[in-house]
PDB file of C-alpha atoms in Angstrom:
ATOM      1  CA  UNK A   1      52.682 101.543 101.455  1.00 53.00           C
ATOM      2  CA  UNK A   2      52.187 101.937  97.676  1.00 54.00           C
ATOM      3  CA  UNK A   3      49.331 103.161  96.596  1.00 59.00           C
ATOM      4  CA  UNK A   4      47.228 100.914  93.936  1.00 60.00           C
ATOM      5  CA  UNK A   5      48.323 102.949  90.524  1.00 58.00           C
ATOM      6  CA  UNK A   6      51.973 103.223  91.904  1.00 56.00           C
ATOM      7  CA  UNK A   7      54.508 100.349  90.705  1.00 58.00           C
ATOM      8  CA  UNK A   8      57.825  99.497  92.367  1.00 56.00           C
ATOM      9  CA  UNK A   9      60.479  99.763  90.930  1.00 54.00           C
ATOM     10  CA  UNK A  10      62.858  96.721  90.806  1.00 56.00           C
ATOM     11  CA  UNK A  11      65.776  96.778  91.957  1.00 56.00           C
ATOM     12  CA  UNK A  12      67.594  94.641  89.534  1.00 56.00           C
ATOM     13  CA  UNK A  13      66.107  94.126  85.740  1.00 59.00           C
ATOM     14  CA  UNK A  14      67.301  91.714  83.453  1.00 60.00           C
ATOM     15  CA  UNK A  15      69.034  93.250  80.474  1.00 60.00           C
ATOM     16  CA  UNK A  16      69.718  96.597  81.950  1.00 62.00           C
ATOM     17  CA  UNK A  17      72.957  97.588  83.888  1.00 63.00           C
ATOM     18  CA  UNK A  18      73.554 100.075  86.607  1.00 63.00           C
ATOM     19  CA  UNK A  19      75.948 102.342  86.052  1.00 64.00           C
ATOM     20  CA  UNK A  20      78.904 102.776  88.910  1.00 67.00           C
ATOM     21  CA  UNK A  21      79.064 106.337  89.885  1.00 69.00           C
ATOM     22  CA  UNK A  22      82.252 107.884  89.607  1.00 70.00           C
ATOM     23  CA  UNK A  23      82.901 108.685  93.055  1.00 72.00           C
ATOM     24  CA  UNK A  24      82.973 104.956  93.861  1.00 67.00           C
ATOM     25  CA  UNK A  25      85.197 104.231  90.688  1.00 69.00           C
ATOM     26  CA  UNK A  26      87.834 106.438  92.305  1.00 70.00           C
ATOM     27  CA  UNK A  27      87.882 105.560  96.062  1.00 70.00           C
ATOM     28  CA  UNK A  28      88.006 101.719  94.107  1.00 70.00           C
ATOM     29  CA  UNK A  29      91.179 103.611  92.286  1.00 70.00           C
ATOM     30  CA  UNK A  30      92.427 104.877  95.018  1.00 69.00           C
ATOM     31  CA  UNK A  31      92.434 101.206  97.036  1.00 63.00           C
ATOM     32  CA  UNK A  32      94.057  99.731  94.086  1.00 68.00           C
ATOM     33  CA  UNK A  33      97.089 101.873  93.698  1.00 69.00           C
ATOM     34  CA  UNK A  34      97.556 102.963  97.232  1.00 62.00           C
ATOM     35  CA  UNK A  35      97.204 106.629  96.347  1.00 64.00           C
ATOM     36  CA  UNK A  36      95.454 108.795  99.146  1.00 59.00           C
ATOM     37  CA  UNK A  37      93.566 111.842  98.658  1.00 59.00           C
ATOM     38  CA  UNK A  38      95.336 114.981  99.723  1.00 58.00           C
ATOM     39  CA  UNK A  39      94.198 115.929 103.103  1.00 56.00           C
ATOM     40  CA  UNK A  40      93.729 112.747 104.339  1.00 60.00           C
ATOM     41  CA  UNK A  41      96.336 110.578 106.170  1.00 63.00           C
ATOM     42  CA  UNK A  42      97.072 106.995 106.182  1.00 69.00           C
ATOM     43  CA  UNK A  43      96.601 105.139 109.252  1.00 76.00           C
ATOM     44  CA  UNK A  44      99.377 103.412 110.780  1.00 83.00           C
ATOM     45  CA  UNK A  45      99.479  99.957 111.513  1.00 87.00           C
ATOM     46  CA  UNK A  46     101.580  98.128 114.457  1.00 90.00           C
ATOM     47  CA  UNK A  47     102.395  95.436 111.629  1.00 91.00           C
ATOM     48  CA  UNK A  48     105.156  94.112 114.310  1.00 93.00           C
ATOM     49  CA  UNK A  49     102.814  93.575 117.019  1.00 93.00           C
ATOM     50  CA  UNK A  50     100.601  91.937 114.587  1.00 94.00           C
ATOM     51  CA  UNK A  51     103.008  89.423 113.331  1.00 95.00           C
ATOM     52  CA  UNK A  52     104.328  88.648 116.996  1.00 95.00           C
ATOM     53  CA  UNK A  53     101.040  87.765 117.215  1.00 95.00           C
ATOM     54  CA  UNK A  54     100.369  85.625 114.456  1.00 95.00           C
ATOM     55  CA  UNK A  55     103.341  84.042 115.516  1.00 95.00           C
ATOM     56  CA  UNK A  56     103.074  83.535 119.050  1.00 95.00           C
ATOM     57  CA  UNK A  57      99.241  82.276 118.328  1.00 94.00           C
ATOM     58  CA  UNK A  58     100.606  79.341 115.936  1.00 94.00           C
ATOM     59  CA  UNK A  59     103.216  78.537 118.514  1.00 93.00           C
ATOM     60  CA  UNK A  60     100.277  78.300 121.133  1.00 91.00           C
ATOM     61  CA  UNK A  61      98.086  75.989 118.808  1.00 91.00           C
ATOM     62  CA  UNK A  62     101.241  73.880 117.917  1.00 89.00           C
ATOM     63  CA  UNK A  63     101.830  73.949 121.310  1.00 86.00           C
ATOM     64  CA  UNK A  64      98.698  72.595 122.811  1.00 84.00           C
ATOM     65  CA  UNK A  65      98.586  69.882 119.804  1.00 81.00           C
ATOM     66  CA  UNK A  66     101.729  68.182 120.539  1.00 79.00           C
ATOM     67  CA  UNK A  67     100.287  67.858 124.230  1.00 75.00           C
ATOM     68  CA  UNK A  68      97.480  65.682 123.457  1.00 70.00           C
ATOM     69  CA  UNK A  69      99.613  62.169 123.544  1.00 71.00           C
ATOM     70  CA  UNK A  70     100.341  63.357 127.421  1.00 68.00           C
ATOM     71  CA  UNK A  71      96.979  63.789 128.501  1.00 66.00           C
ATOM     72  CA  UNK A  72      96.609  59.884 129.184  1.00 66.00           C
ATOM     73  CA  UNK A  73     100.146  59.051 130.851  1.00 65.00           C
ATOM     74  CA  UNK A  74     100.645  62.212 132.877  1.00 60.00           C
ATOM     75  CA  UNK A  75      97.256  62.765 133.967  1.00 61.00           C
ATOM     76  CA  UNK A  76      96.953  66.539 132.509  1.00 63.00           C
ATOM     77  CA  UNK A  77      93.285  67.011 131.615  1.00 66.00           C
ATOM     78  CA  UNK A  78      91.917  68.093 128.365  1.00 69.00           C
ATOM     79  CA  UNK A  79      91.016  71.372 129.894  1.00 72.00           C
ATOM     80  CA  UNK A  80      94.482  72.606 129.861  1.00 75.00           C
ATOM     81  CA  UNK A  81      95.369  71.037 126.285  1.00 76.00           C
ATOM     82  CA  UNK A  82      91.665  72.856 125.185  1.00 81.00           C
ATOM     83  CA  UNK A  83      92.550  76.109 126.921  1.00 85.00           C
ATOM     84  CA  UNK A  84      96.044  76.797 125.373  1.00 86.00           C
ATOM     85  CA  UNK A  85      94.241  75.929 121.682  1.00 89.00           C
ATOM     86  CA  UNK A  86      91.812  78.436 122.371  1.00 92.00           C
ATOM     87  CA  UNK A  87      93.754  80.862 123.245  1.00 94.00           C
ATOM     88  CA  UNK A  88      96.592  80.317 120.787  1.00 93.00           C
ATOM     89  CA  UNK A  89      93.691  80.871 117.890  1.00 95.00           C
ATOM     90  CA  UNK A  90      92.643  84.222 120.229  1.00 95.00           C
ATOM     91  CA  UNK A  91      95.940  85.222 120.235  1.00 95.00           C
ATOM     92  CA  UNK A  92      95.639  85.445 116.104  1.00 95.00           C
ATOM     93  CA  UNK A  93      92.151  86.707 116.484  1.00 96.00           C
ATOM     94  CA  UNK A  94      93.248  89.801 118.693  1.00 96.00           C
ATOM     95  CA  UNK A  95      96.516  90.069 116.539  1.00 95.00           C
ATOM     96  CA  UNK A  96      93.918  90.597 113.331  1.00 94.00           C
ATOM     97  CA  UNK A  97      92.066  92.722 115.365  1.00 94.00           C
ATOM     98  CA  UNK A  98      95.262  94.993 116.916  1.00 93.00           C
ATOM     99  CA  UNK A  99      96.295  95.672 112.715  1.00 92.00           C
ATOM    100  CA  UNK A 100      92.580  96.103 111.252  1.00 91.00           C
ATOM    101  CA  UNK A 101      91.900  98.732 114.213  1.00 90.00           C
ATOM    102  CA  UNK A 102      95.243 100.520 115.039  1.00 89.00           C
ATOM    103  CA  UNK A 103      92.650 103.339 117.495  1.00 90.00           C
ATOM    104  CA  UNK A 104      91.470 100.650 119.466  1.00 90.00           C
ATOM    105  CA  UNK A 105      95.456  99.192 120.045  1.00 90.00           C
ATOM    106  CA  UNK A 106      94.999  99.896 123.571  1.00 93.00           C
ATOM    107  CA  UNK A 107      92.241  97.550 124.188  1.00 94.00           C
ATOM    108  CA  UNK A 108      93.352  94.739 121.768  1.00 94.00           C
ATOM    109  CA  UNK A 109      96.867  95.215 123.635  1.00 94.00           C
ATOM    110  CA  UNK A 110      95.684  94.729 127.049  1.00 96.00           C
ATOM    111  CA  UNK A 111      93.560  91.548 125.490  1.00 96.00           C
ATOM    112  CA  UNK A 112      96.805  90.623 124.231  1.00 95.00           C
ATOM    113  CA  UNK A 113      98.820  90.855 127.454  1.00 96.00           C
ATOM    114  CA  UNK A 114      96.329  89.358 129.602  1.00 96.00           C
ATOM    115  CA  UNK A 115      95.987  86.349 127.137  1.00 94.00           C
ATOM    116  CA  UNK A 116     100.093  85.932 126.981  1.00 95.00           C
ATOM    117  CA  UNK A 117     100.028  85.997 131.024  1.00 95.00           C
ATOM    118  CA  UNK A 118      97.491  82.905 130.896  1.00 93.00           C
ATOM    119  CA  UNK A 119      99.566  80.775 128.453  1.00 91.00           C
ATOM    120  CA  UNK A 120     102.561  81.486 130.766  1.00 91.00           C
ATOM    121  CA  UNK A 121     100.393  80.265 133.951  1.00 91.00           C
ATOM    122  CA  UNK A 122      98.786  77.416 132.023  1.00 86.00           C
ATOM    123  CA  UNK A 123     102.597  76.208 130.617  1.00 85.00           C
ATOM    124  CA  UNK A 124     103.537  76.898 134.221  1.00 84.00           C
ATOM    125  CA  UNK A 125     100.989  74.548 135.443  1.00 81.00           C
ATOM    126  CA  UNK A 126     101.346  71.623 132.576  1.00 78.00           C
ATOM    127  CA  UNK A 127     105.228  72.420 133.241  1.00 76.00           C
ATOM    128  CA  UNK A 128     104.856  71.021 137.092  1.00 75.00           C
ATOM    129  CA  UNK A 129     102.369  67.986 135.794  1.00 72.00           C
ATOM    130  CA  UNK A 130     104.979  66.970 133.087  1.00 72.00           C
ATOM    131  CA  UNK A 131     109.434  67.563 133.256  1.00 68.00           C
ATOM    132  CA  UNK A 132     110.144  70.425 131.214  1.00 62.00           C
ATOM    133  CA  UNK A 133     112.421  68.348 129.073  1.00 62.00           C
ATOM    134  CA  UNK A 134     109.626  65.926 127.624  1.00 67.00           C
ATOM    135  CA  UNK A 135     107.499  68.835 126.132  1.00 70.00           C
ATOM    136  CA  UNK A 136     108.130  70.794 123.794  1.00 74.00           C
ATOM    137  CA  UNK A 137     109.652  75.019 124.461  1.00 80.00           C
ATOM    138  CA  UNK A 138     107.320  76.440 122.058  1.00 83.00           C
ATOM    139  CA  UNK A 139     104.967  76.962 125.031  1.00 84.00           C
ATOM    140  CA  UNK A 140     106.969  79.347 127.196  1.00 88.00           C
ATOM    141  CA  UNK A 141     108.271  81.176 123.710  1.00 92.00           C
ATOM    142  CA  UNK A 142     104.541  81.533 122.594  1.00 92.00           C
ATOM    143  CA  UNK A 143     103.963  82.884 125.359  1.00 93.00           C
ATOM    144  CA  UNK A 144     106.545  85.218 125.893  1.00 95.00           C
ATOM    145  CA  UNK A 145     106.064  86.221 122.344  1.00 95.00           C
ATOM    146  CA  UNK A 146     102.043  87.272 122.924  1.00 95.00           C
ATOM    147  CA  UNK A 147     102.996  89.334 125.624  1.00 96.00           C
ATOM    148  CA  UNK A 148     105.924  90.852 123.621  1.00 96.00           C
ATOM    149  CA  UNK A 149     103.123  91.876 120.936  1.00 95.00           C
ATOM    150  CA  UNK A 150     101.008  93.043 123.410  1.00 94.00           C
ATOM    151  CA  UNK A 151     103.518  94.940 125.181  1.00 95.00           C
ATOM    152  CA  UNK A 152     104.094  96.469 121.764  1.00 94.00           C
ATOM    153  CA  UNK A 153     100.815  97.207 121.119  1.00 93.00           C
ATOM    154  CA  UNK A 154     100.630  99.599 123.745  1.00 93.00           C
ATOM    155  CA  UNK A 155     103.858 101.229 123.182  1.00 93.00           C
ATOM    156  CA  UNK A 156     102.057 101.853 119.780  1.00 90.00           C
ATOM    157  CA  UNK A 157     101.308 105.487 118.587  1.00 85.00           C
ATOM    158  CA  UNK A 158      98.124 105.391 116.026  1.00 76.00           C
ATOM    159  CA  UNK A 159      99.365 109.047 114.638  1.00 67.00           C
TER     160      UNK A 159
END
């Protein structure tokens, strides 16, 4: 509470600028040239887990859309079409996740794994609904590819 002679103090007044403190102007520095301070590390990254990721996840969504003009002739319901979609786009989602937070690889791994294992049982499924031949092989290699990332993933060693 203020009390009635105090005045607040705005935050932002036209006309006058806030200065940037230089601490902040050289951790900004710092980002921009890709310097590091001494005594600090970087952080590895399992950048080929990631991209096994981003590519099995695209495979998965390309997947899943050229299945939608089977749905009506082989009797496949949307579900499975819907479900390898989704989890093509959580496949990139966990990928993201696996390269922004290379201490938590062991969780976004397993997430990754278990995700790969259900394309493989869903293109398993569509796979005994529809000959092998008529669809497309980016399903199996999606999925082997997710579970190749996640597989990596937990191989991974943050430091």
């Amino acid at each position: 509470m203020l009390s009635p002679g105090s005045r607040r103090l705005p935050l932002f007044e036209v006309g006058k600028e806030r200065p940037i403190s230089p601490t902040l102007l050289h951790i900004i520095g710092q980002h921009l040239t890709g310097q590091i301070e001494p005594g600090r590390q970087a952080v590895r990254q399992p950048t080929l887990a990631f991209l096994l990721s981003l590519l099995g996840g695209t495979a998965m969504v390309s997947f899943s859309s050229g299945l939608t003009s089977y749905a009506q002739y082989y009797f496949i319901t949307n579900i499975l079409v819907q479900n390898t979609f989704i989890i093509g786009i959580l496949t990139v989602f966990v990928g993201a996740l696996l390269y922004q937070r290379p201490h938590e690889h062991i969780v976004w791994s397993a997430i990754m794994v278990t995700m790969a294992i259900d394309e493989l049982v869903l293109v398993e499924s569509i796979s005994s609904a529809i000959p092998l031949l008529q669809i497309s092989a980016l399903g199996p290699v999606a999925g082997a590819l997710a579970l190749l990332s996640g597989i990596l993933g937990l191989r991974f060693k943050s430091a």
